[in-house]
C-alpha cells in the first residue's frame, strides 16, 4: 500500500513499517536501516554477489526437491542473478555494524529478490522473502557461507593473481640487476656485498610465499556451513539439500567449494576466516618490508642512498620545487597498516563465537574482504607503477660496496679476525680503502697473503657468490 508522501506500508511479524516507495526492500530491511545508522558502510560488492548466488542455488535445489514450485524458483533465480551482477546494489542499504549474525543483510537479500521475483510472476502470485527465497535456509548458515564464498572468490581470482603479477615484476628486476653489486646492510649498518638482483629475488620470494600461504588456507576457507540452518543440525531442510545446494553454488561460481566436514564447527566458529586474515597480514608485512627497502634505496637524490631510481609520478611538495616522493610505496605501506588493523578486528571478532554461532560476522566480512581488495590493488600498483620502472645507479652502488669496511671479511682467513678488525677501523679513521690499508700495513711483505690473493679477496662481485 503506497502513500502520497513517497512511502508505502509494509508488514512483518512485528507490524507495519513505512518503506520508501522506490525501494525493492521491505519491512525487515527498513527496520535495520533505522536501527543501525552507524558507519554508512555497506556490504562489499563481492559479499552481495555471494548472498545472491546462494539464493539462486537454493531456489534451484528447492524446486528439484519439491520445496517450492518451479515458476517461483525460476523467478527467484532470475532475480538473484540480477542482484549478483550488481544491478540492484543501491537496494542494499544496511550498515555493516548490525545484528551480529548478519540476519538483517540476509533478510535484505531475501526481500529484494522476493520483490524482483514477484514482479516477474502473474498478478496474485507472490514470492515471500522467508517462505520462498529463504526456504531450507537460516541466516546462521547463509550469511557465514556468503563470507566464505566471497573471500574464496576474491583470493583466488583477484589477490593471488595480483601477487603473482608483482612477483613476476620483481623477478624480472632480479634478472636485470643480477650483476649490480652493492653494499649489504644489517642493522642498517654496512655489511658484506650483495647484488641488487639478489635483493629483488628475495622480495619476489616473499611475495610468492604469500600466495602459497593463501593457497594453503583455501581448503578450509572454501568449506561452507550451508544446510546447517539454525544451529548446525539442518532443521527444516529436506534430505540431500546441503550437498546439492553447495554443489550448485560451486557450479555457478566455478569455485572449489565444499560442504563443511563438521557443521557445528562451521557455524559456531569462524576459524578459517581468522586463518585467512592472518595470511593476509603476513602478505601485508612482506609488502611493508619491500616498500620500505625501496624507499631507503631510492632516498636522496643527493643526501640519501640513491642506489636506485623510482619512476617520477607526481610533484612531491607544495613548497619545495622539484621534489619527488616515493608515493606508491607510501600508499602500499598505508594499505599494509590497514590490513594489519583489519586482522586485529577479525581476530577479536573470531573469538566471539558463543556456543552454536559467531555473532560478529558482518564486521569480519567487511574487514577480510577489504583486506583482500586493498592488497590486490596495491600489489598491482606496486608492480606496474614502481617496480617495472626501477633503474639502478650502478656506479653509486658499487662505490658503496667497495668503500664498506665490511669487505675486509674475506681477509679473516689470511690475517685473522682481530687484525682484520684493525684494518677496518684504520680504513674508516684515515678514509682509505681496505686495499690501501692492507698494503701499507705490511701483511704482503710478511707473507700473510699475496697481492693476487688480496685482489681476489676484495673482489666485491665475487663476494656475492662465494
CSV table of C-alpha atoms in Angstrom, one decimal:
chain,number,residue,atom,x,y,z
A,1,UNK,CA,0.0,0.0,0.0
A,2,UNK,CA,1.5,3.3,-1.1
A,3,UNK,CA,1.1,6.8,0.4
A,4,UNK,CA,1.3,10.1,-1.4
A,5,UNK,CA,4.4,11.2,0.7
A,6,UNK,CA,6.7,8.8,-1.2
A,7,UNK,CA,6.4,5.9,1.2
A,8,UNK,CA,4.5,2.6,1.2
A,9,UNK,CA,3.4,0.5,4.1
A,10,UNK,CA,5.0,-3.0,4.5
A,11,UNK,CA,4.3,-5.6,7.2
A,12,UNK,CA,6.3,-8.1,9.1
A,13,UNK,CA,5.8,-10.2,12.2
A,14,UNK,CA,6.2,-7.0,14.4
A,15,UNK,CA,3.6,-4.9,12.5
A,16,UNK,CA,3.6,-2.1,9.9
A,17,UNK,CA,6.7,-0.2,8.6
A,18,UNK,CA,7.0,2.8,6.3
A,19,UNK,CA,9.3,2.0,3.4
A,20,UNK,CA,10.4,4.4,0.6
A,21,UNK,CA,8.1,3.8,-2.3
A,22,UNK,CA,11.0,3.2,-4.7
A,23,UNK,CA,12.7,0.6,-2.5
A,24,UNK,CA,12.9,-3.1,-3.5
A,25,UNK,CA,13.5,-4.0,0.1
A,26,UNK,CA,10.7,-4.5,2.6
A,27,UNK,CA,9.9,-4.2,6.3
A,28,UNK,CA,12.8,-6.0,8.0
A,29,UNK,CA,15.4,-4.2,5.9
A,30,UNK,CA,13.8,-0.9,6.8
A,31,UNK,CA,13.9,-1.7,10.5
A,32,UNK,CA,17.6,-2.4,10.1
A,33,UNK,CA,18.2,0.9,8.3
A,34,UNK,CA,16.5,2.7,11.2
A,35,UNK,CA,18.2,0.6,13.9
A,36,UNK,CA,21.8,0.8,12.6
A,37,UNK,CA,22.7,4.3,11.4
A,38,UNK,CA,26.3,3.6,12.5
A,39,UNK,CA,29.0,4.0,9.8
A,40,UNK,CA,27.4,4.4,6.4
A,41,UNK,CA,29.5,1.4,5.3
A,42,UNK,CA,27.6,-1.3,3.4
A,43,UNK,CA,28.4,-4.8,2.5
A,44,UNK,CA,31.2,-5.3,-0.1
A,45,UNK,CA,30.1,-5.8,-3.7
A,46,UNK,CA,31.5,-9.4,-3.6
A,47,UNK,CA,29.5,-10.1,-0.5
A,48,UNK,CA,26.2,-9.1,-2.0
A,49,UNK,CA,27.0,-11.2,-5.0
A,50,UNK,CA,27.7,-14.2,-2.8
A,51,UNK,CA,24.4,-13.9,-1.0
A,52,UNK,CA,22.6,-13.7,-4.3
A,53,UNK,CA,24.4,-16.8,-5.6
A,54,UNK,CA,23.3,-18.8,-2.5
A,55,UNK,CA,19.7,-17.7,-3.1
A,56,UNK,CA,19.7,-18.7,-6.7
A,57,UNK,CA,21.3,-22.1,-5.9
A,58,UNK,CA,18.8,-22.7,-3.0
A,59,UNK,CA,15.8,-21.9,-5.3
A,60,UNK,CA,17.1,-24.3,-7.9
A,61,UNK,CA,17.6,-27.2,-5.4
A,62,UNK,CA,14.4,-26.4,-3.5
A,63,UNK,CA,12.5,-26.8,-6.8
A,64,UNK,CA,14.2,-30.1,-7.5
A,65,UNK,CA,13.3,-31.4,-4.1
A,66,UNK,CA,9.7,-30.2,-4.2
A,67,UNK,CA,10.0,-27.5,-1.6
A,68,UNK,CA,8.8,-24.6,-3.8
A,69,UNK,CA,7.2,-24.5,-7.2
A,70,UNK,CA,9.1,-24.4,-10.5
A,71,UNK,CA,7.7,-21.0,-11.5
A,72,UNK,CA,8.6,-19.3,-8.3
A,73,UNK,CA,12.1,-20.9,-8.4
A,74,UNK,CA,12.7,-19.6,-11.9
A,75,UNK,CA,11.6,-16.1,-10.9
A,76,UNK,CA,13.9,-16.2,-7.8
A,77,UNK,CA,16.9,-17.5,-9.9
A,78,UNK,CA,16.3,-14.7,-12.5
A,79,UNK,CA,16.1,-12.0,-9.8
A,80,UNK,CA,19.1,-13.4,-7.9
A,81,UNK,CA,21.2,-13.4,-11.0
A,82,UNK,CA,20.5,-9.6,-11.5
A,83,UNK,CA,21.4,-9.0,-7.9
A,84,UNK,CA,24.6,-11.0,-8.3
A,85,UNK,CA,25.5,-8.9,-11.4
A,86,UNK,CA,25.3,-5.7,-9.3
A,87,UNK,CA,22.2,-4.2,-10.9
A,88,UNK,CA,20.4,-3.6,-7.6
A,89,UNK,CA,23.2,-2.7,-5.2
A,90,UNK,CA,21.6,0.6,-4.2
A,91,UNK,CA,18.8,-1.5,-2.6
A,92,UNK,CA,21.2,-3.0,0.0
A,93,UNK,CA,21.3,-0.1,2.5
A,94,UNK,CA,22.0,-2.0,5.7
A,95,UNK,CA,25.1,-0.9,7.7
A,96,UNK,CA,27.9,-3.3,8.3
A,97,UNK,CA,27.5,-2.7,12.0
A,98,UNK,CA,24.2,-4.5,12.5
A,99,UNK,CA,23.0,-7.7,14.1
A,100,UNK,CA,26.0,-10.0,14.6
A,101,UNK,CA,24.5,-12.9,12.7
A,102,UNK,CA,24.0,-10.9,9.5
A,103,UNK,CA,20.3,-11.6,9.7
A,104,UNK,CA,19.5,-8.0,8.6
A,105,UNK,CA,21.5,-8.4,5.4
A,106,UNK,CA,20.2,-11.9,4.8
A,107,UNK,CA,16.7,-10.6,5.0
A,108,UNK,CA,17.6,-7.6,2.9
A,109,UNK,CA,18.7,-10.1,0.2
A,110,UNK,CA,15.5,-12.2,0.7
A,111,UNK,CA,13.3,-9.1,0.4
A,112,UNK,CA,14.9,-7.6,-2.7
A,113,UNK,CA,14.9,-10.9,-4.5
A,114,UNK,CA,11.3,-11.5,-3.4
A,115,UNK,CA,10.2,-8.2,-4.8
A,116,UNK,CA,12.0,-8.6,-8.1
A,117,UNK,CA,10.8,-12.2,-8.4
A,118,UNK,CA,7.2,-11.2,-7.7
A,119,UNK,CA,7.4,-8.6,-10.5
A,120,UNK,CA,8.2,-11.5,-12.9
A,121,UNK,CA,5.1,-13.6,-12.0
A,122,UNK,CA,1.5,-13.1,-13.0
A,123,UNK,CA,-0.5,-10.8,-10.7
A,124,UNK,CA,-1.6,-12.6,-7.5
A,125,UNK,CA,1.4,-14.9,-7.4
A,126,UNK,CA,3.7,-13.6,-4.7
A,127,UNK,CA,7.2,-14.6,-3.8
A,128,UNK,CA,7.6,-14.4,0.0
A,129,UNK,CA,11.1,-13.5,1.5
A,130,UNK,CA,11.0,-16.2,4.2
A,131,UNK,CA,8.8,-18.9,2.8
A,132,UNK,CA,10.3,-19.0,-0.7
A,133,UNK,CA,13.6,-17.1,-1.0
A,134,UNK,CA,14.8,-18.3,2.4
A,135,UNK,CA,13.3,-21.8,2.1
A,136,UNK,CA,15.5,-24.5,3.7
A,137,UNK,CA,17.9,-21.8,5.0
A,138,UNK,CA,18.7,-19.7,8.0
A,139,UNK,CA,20.8,-16.6,8.3
A,140,UNK,CA,23.0,-18.6,10.5
A,141,UNK,CA,24.2,-20.8,7.7
A,142,UNK,CA,23.6,-18.5,4.7
A,143,UNK,CA,25.5,-15.4,6.0
A,144,UNK,CA,28.7,-17.1,7.1
A,145,UNK,CA,28.6,-19.2,3.8
A,146,UNK,CA,28.4,-16.0,1.8
A,147,UNK,CA,31.5,-14.6,3.5
A,148,UNK,CA,33.4,-17.8,2.7
A,149,UNK,CA,32.2,-17.7,-0.9
A,150,UNK,CA,33.1,-14.1,-1.4
A,151,UNK,CA,36.5,-14.5,0.2
A,152,UNK,CA,37.3,-17.6,-1.7
A,153,UNK,CA,36.5,-15.8,-5.0
A,154,UNK,CA,38.4,-12.7,-4.1
A,155,UNK,CA,41.5,-14.6,-3.0
A,156,UNK,CA,41.6,-16.9,-6.0
A,157,UNK,CA,40.5,-14.6,-8.7
A,158,UNK,CA,42.0,-11.3,-7.6
A,159,UNK,CA,44.6,-11.4,-4.8
A,160,UNK,CA,46.7,-14.5,-5.8
A,161,UNK,CA,46.9,-13.3,-9.5
A,162,UNK,CA,47.9,-9.9,-8.3
A,163,UNK,CA,50.6,-11.4,-6.1
A,164,UNK,CA,51.8,-13.5,-9.0
A,165,UNK,CA,51.9,-10.3,-11.1
A,166,UNK,CA,54.0,-8.5,-8.5
A,167,UNK,CA,56.3,-11.5,-8.0
A,168,UNK,CA,56.9,-11.7,-11.8
A,169,UNK,CA,57.8,-8.0,-11.9
A,170,UNK,CA,60.3,-8.4,-9.1
A,171,UNK,CA,61.8,-11.5,-10.7
A,172,UNK,CA,62.4,-9.5,-13.9
A,173,UNK,CA,64.3,-6.9,-12.0
A,174,UNK,CA,66.2,-9.6,-10.2
A,175,UNK,CA,67.5,-10.9,-13.5
A,176,UNK,CA,68.1,-7.3,-14.8
A,177,UNK,CA,70.2,-6.4,-11.7
A,178,UNK,CA,72.0,-9.8,-11.3
A,179,UNK,CA,75.4,-8.2,-11.7
A,180,UNK,CA,74.8,-4.9,-9.9
A,181,UNK,CA,76.9,-5.2,-6.8
A,182,UNK,CA,76.1,-3.1,-3.7
A,183,UNK,CA,76.8,-3.0,0.0
A,184,UNK,CA,74.8,-5.4,2.1
A,185,UNK,CA,73.3,-3.9,5.2
A,186,UNK,CA,72.4,-5.5,8.6
A,187,UNK,CA,71.1,-3.4,11.5
A,188,UNK,CA,71.1,-0.5,8.9
A,189,UNK,CA,74.9,-0.7,9.0
A,190,UNK,CA,77.4,-1.7,6.3
A,191,UNK,CA,77.7,-5.4,5.7
A,192,UNK,CA,79.4,-7.7,3.1
A,193,UNK,CA,78.3,-7.1,-0.5
A,194,UNK,CA,75.2,-8.5,-2.2
A,195,UNK,CA,73.8,-7.9,-5.7
A,196,UNK,CA,70.7,-5.8,-6.2
A,197,UNK,CA,69.4,-8.8,-8.1
A,198,UNK,CA,69.7,-11.0,-5.0
A,199,UNK,CA,67.7,-8.5,-3.0
A,200,UNK,CA,65.0,-8.3,-5.6
A,201,UNK,CA,65.0,-12.1,-5.8
A,202,UNK,CA,64.3,-12.1,-2.0
A,203,UNK,CA,61.4,-9.8,-2.4
A,204,UNK,CA,59.9,-11.9,-5.2
A,205,UNK,CA,60.2,-15.0,-2.9
A,206,UNK,CA,58.4,-13.2,-0.1
A,207,UNK,CA,55.5,-12.4,-2.5
A,208,UNK,CA,55.5,-16.0,-3.9
A,209,UNK,CA,55.4,-17.4,-0.4
A,210,UNK,CA,52.5,-15.1,0.5
A,211,UNK,CA,50.5,-16.6,-2.4
A,212,UNK,CA,51.5,-20.1,-1.2
A,213,UNK,CA,50.2,-19.3,2.2
A,214,UNK,CA,46.9,-18.2,0.9
A,215,UNK,CA,46.5,-21.3,-1.3
A,216,UNK,CA,47.2,-23.4,1.8
A,217,UNK,CA,44.3,-21.8,3.6
A,218,UNK,CA,41.8,-22.2,0.7
A,219,UNK,CA,40.6,-25.8,1.5
A,220,UNK,CA,39.3,-24.5,4.9
A,221,UNK,CA,38.1,-21.2,3.6
A,222,UNK,CA,36.1,-22.9,0.9
A,223,UNK,CA,34.2,-25.1,3.3
A,224,UNK,CA,30.6,-23.9,3.6
A,225,UNK,CA,28.1,-24.4,6.5
A,226,UNK,CA,25.2,-24.2,4.1
A,227,UNK,CA,22.5,-26.7,5.1
A,228,UNK,CA,23.1,-26.5,8.8
A,229,UNK,CA,20.4,-23.9,9.2
A,230,UNK,CA,19.8,-22.5,12.7
A,231,UNK,CA,22.4,-24.4,14.8
A,232,UNK,CA,24.1,-26.9,12.6
A,233,UNK,CA,21.6,-29.7,12.8
A,234,UNK,CA,19.9,-28.9,9.4
A,235,UNK,CA,16.5,-28.5,10.8
A,236,UNK,CA,13.8,-27.5,8.2
A,237,UNK,CA,15.9,-28.8,5.3
A,238,UNK,CA,14.9,-31.7,3.0
A,239,UNK,CA,17.2,-34.7,2.7
A,240,UNK,CA,20.1,-34.0,0.4
A,241,UNK,CA,19.7,-30.3,0.4
A,242,UNK,CA,23.1,-29.4,1.9
A,243,UNK,CA,25.3,-31.3,-0.6
A,244,UNK,CA,23.1,-30.3,-3.5
A,245,UNK,CA,23.0,-26.6,-2.8
A,246,UNK,CA,26.7,-26.4,-2.2
A,247,UNK,CA,27.4,-28.3,-5.5
A,248,UNK,CA,25.1,-25.8,-7.3
A,249,UNK,CA,26.9,-22.8,-5.8
A,250,UNK,CA,30.2,-24.3,-6.8
A,251,UNK,CA,28.9,-25.0,-10.3
A,252,UNK,CA,27.6,-21.4,-10.7
A,253,UNK,CA,30.7,-19.7,-9.3
A,254,UNK,CA,33.4,-22.1,-10.6
A,255,UNK,CA,34.9,-22.0,-7.1
A,256,UNK,CA,36.3,-25.1,-5.3
A,257,UNK,CA,33.6,-25.0,-2.6
A,258,UNK,CA,32.9,-28.0,-0.4
A,259,UNK,CA,30.4,-28.9,2.4
A,260,UNK,CA,31.7,-28.4,5.9
A,261,UNK,CA,33.1,-31.6,7.4
A,262,UNK,CA,31.5,-30.6,10.7
A,263,UNK,CA,28.5,-28.3,10.6
A,264,UNK,CA,28.8,-27.4,14.3
A,265,UNK,CA,32.4,-26.2,13.9
A,266,UNK,CA,31.4,-24.4,10.7
A,267,UNK,CA,28.6,-22.4,12.4
A,268,UNK,CA,29.9,-22.0,15.9
A,269,UNK,CA,33.4,-20.8,14.9
A,270,UNK,CA,34.9,-18.8,12.1
A,271,UNK,CA,38.5,-20.1,12.4
A,272,UNK,CA,39.0,-20.3,8.6
A,273,UNK,CA,38.3,-16.6,8.3
A,274,UNK,CA,40.8,-15.9,11.1
A,275,UNK,CA,43.4,-18.1,9.5
A,276,UNK,CA,42.9,-16.4,6.1
A,277,UNK,CA,43.1,-13.0,7.7
A,278,UNK,CA,46.4,-14.0,9.3
A,279,UNK,CA,47.8,-14.9,5.9
A,280,UNK,CA,46.7,-11.6,4.6
A,281,UNK,CA,48.5,-9.9,7.5
A,282,UNK,CA,51.6,-11.8,6.5
A,283,UNK,CA,51.4,-10.6,3.0
A,284,UNK,CA,51.0,-7.0,4.4
A,285,UNK,CA,54.1,-7.5,6.4
A,286,UNK,CA,56.0,-8.7,3.3
A,287,UNK,CA,54.9,-5.7,1.3
A,288,UNK,CA,55.9,-3.4,4.2
A,289,UNK,CA,59.5,-4.8,4.1
A,290,UNK,CA,59.6,-4.5,0.3
A,291,UNK,CA,58.2,-1.0,0.2
A,292,UNK,CA,60.4,0.3,2.9
A,293,UNK,CA,63.6,-1.1,1.3
A,294,UNK,CA,62.7,0.5,-2.0
A,295,UNK,CA,62.2,3.9,-0.2
A,296,UNK,CA,65.6,3.5,1.5
A,297,UNK,CA,67.5,2.6,-1.6
A,298,UNK,CA,65.9,5.4,-3.6
A,299,UNK,CA,66.4,8.0,-0.8
A,300,UNK,CA,68.1,11.2,-1.8
A,301,UNK,CA,68.7,12.1,-4.5
A,302,UNK,CA,71.8,13.8,-3.0
A,303,UNK,CA,71.7,13.1,0.7
A,304,UNK,CA,70.3,9.6,0.8
A,305,UNK,CA,71.5,6.2,-0.6
A,306,UNK,CA,70.4,6.8,-4.2
A,307,UNK,CA,71.2,3.3,-5.2
A,308,UNK,CA,68.1,3.0,-7.3
A,309,UNK,CA,65.7,5.4,-9.1
A,310,UNK,CA,61.9,5.0,-8.7
A,311,UNK,CA,59.7,6.3,-11.5
A,312,UNK,CA,58.7,10.0,-11.1
A,313,UNK,CA,54.9,10.0,-10.8
A,314,UNK,CA,53.9,13.4,-9.4
A,315,UNK,CA,55.3,16.5,-7.7
A,316,UNK,CA,56.1,15.8,-4.1
A,317,UNK,CA,55.8,19.1,-2.4
A,318,UNK,CA,53.6,22.2,-2.4
A,319,UNK,CA,56.5,24.3,-1.3
A,320,UNK,CA,59.8,22.7,-2.4
A,321,UNK,CA,60.1,22.9,-6.3
A,322,UNK,CA,61.3,19.8,-8.0
A,323,UNK,CA,60.8,17.4,-5.0
A,324,UNK,CA,59.5,14.0,-6.0
A,325,UNK,CA,58.5,11.4,-3.4
A,326,UNK,CA,58.0,7.6,-3.4
A,327,UNK,CA,54.3,7.8,-3.5
A,328,UNK,CA,53.3,4.3,-4.5
A,329,UNK,CA,55.5,2.6,-1.8
A,330,UNK,CA,53.9,5.0,0.7
A,331,UNK,CA,50.4,4.0,-0.4
A,332,UNK,CA,51.4,0.4,-0.1
A,333,UNK,CA,52.6,1.0,3.4
A,334,UNK,CA,49.3,2.5,4.4
A,335,UNK,CA,47.4,-0.4,2.8
A,336,UNK,CA,49.6,-2.8,4.9
A,337,UNK,CA,48.8,-0.8,8.1
A,338,UNK,CA,45.1,-1.0,7.3
A,339,UNK,CA,45.3,-4.8,6.7
A,340,UNK,CA,47.2,-5.3,9.9
A,341,UNK,CA,44.4,-3.4,11.8
A,342,UNK,CA,41.7,-5.3,9.9
A,343,UNK,CA,43.4,-8.6,11.0
A,344,UNK,CA,43.2,-7.5,14.7
A,345,UNK,CA,39.4,-6.9,14.2
A,346,UNK,CA,38.9,-10.2,12.5
A,347,UNK,CA,40.8,-12.0,15.3
A,348,UNK,CA,38.8,-10.3,18.1
A,349,UNK,CA,35.6,-11.0,16.2
A,350,UNK,CA,36.5,-14.6,15.5
A,351,UNK,CA,36.8,-15.1,19.3
A,352,UNK,CA,33.2,-14.0,19.7
A,353,UNK,CA,31.8,-17.5,18.8
A,354,UNK,CA,29.4,-18.5,21.6
A,355,UNK,CA,28.0,-22.0,21.5
A,356,UNK,CA,26.4,-22.5,18.1
A,357,UNK,CA,27.0,-19.1,16.4
A,358,UNK,CA,29.6,-16.4,16.0
A,359,UNK,CA,27.8,-13.0,16.4
A,360,UNK,CA,30.3,-10.6,14.8
A,361,UNK,CA,30.0,-11.9,11.3
A,362,UNK,CA,29.4,-8.7,9.3
A,363,UNK,CA,32.5,-6.9,10.6
A,364,UNK,CA,34.6,-10.0,9.9
A,365,UNK,CA,33.3,-10.0,6.4
A,366,UNK,CA,33.9,-6.3,5.9
A,367,UNK,CA,37.5,-6.4,7.2
A,368,UNK,CA,38.5,-9.6,5.5
A,369,UNK,CA,37.1,-8.6,2.1
A,370,UNK,CA,38.5,-5.1,2.3
A,371,UNK,CA,42.0,-6.5,3.1
A,372,UNK,CA,41.9,-8.8,0.0
A,373,UNK,CA,40.7,-5.9,-2.2
A,374,UNK,CA,43.3,-3.5,-0.9
A,375,UNK,CA,46.2,-5.9,-1.1
A,376,UNK,CA,45.3,-6.9,-4.6
A,377,UNK,CA,45.1,-3.3,-5.8
A,378,UNK,CA,48.3,-2.3,-4.0
A,379,UNK,CA,50.2,-5.2,-5.4
A,380,UNK,CA,49.3,-4.4,-9.0
A,381,UNK,CA,50.1,-0.7,-8.4
A,382,UNK,CA,53.5,-1.5,-6.9
A,383,UNK,CA,54.4,-3.7,-9.8
A,384,UNK,CA,53.1,-1.5,-12.7
A,385,UNK,CA,53.9,1.9,-11.4
A,386,UNK,CA,57.0,1.4,-9.4
A,387,UNK,CA,58.9,-1.9,-9.8
A,388,UNK,CA,58.7,-2.1,-13.6
A,389,UNK,CA,60.2,1.3,-13.9
A,390,UNK,CA,63.1,1.0,-11.4
A,391,UNK,CA,66.6,1.7,-12.6
A,392,UNK,CA,69.9,1.1,-10.8
A,393,UNK,CA,72.6,3.6,-10.1
A,394,UNK,CA,75.3,1.0,-10.8
A,395,UNK,CA,78.4,3.1,-10.1
A,396,UNK,CA,77.0,4.6,-6.9
A,397,UNK,CA,76.0,1.1,-5.6
A,398,UNK,CA,79.5,-0.3,-6.4
A,399,UNK,CA,81.2,2.6,-4.8
A,400,UNK,CA,79.3,1.9,-1.6
A,401,UNK,CA,80.2,-1.8,-1.8
A,402,UNK,CA,83.9,-1.1,-2.3
A,403,UNK,CA,84.1,1.5,0.4
A,404,UNK,CA,82.4,-0.5,3.1
A,405,UNK,CA,84.7,-1.7,5.8
A,406,UNK,CA,82.9,-5.0,5.8
A,407,UNK,CA,84.7,-6.0,2.6
A,408,UNK,CA,87.6,-6.8,4.9
A,409,UNK,CA,85.7,-10.0,5.9
A,410,UNK,CA,87.3,-12.4,3.3
A,411,UNK,CA,90.7,-11.4,4.7
A,412,UNK,CA,89.9,-13.2,8.0
A,413,UNK,CA,91.4,-16.5,6.7
A,414,UNK,CA,94.6,-14.7,5.9
A,415,UNK,CA,95.3,-12.3,8.7
A,416,UNK,CA,92.7,-13.3,11.3
A,417,UNK,CA,89.6,-11.6,12.7
A,418,UNK,CA,91.4,-9.2,15.1
A,419,UNK,CA,93.9,-8.0,12.6
A,420,UNK,CA,91.1,-7.6,10.0
A,421,UNK,CA,89.1,-5.5,12.5
A,422,UNK,CA,92.2,-3.2,12.9
A,423,UNK,CA,92.3,-2.8,9.2
A,424,UNK,CA,88.6,-1.9,9.0
A,425,UNK,CA,88.9,0.7,11.8
A,426,UNK,CA,92.0,2.2,10.3
A,427,UNK,CA,90.3,2.4,6.9
A,428,UNK,CA,87.4,4.3,8.5
A,429,UNK,CA,89.7,6.6,10.6
A,430,UNK,CA,92.0,7.5,7.7
A,431,UNK,CA,89.3,7.4,5.0
A,432,UNK,CA,91.3,4.9,3.0
A,433,UNK,CA,90.3,1.8,1.1
A,434,UNK,CA,90.8,-1.6,2.7
A,435,UNK,CA,93.3,-2.5,0.0
A,436,UNK,CA,95.4,0.6,0.7
A,437,UNK,CA,95.5,-0.1,4.5
A,438,UNK,CA,96.5,-3.8,3.9
A,439,UNK,CA,99.3,-2.8,1.6
A,440,UNK,CA,100.5,-0.1,4.0
A,441,UNK,CA,100.4,-2.4,7.0
A,442,UNK,CA,102.9,-5.0,5.7
A,443,UNK,CA,100.8,-8.1,5.5
A,444,UNK,CA,102.0,-8.8,2.0
A,445,UNK,CA,105.7,-8.3,2.9
A,446,UNK,CA,105.3,-10.7,5.9
A,447,UNK,CA,103.8,-13.3,3.6
A,448,UNK,CA,100.4,-13.4,5.1
A,449,UNK,CA,98.9,-13.1,1.6
A,450,UNK,CA,99.9,-12.2,-1.9
A,451,UNK,CA,98.8,-9.2,-3.9
A,452,UNK,CA,96.8,-11.6,-6.1
A,453,UNK,CA,95.1,-13.1,-3.1
A,454,UNK,CA,94.3,-9.6,-1.8
A,455,UNK,CA,92.8,-8.6,-5.1
A,456,UNK,CA,90.7,-11.8,-5.3
A,457,UNK,CA,89.6,-11.4,-1.7
A,458,UNK,CA,88.5,-7.8,-2.3
A,459,UNK,CA,86.5,-8.5,-5.5
A,460,UNK,CA,83.1,-7.3,-4.3
A,461,UNK,CA,81.2,-9.1,-7.0
A,462,UNK,CA,82.9,-12.4,-6.2
A,463,UNK,CA,81.9,-11.8,-2.5
A,464,UNK,CA,78.2,-12.1,-3.5
A,465,UNK,CA,78.8,-15.7,-4.8
A,466,UNK,CA,81.5,-17.1,-2.5
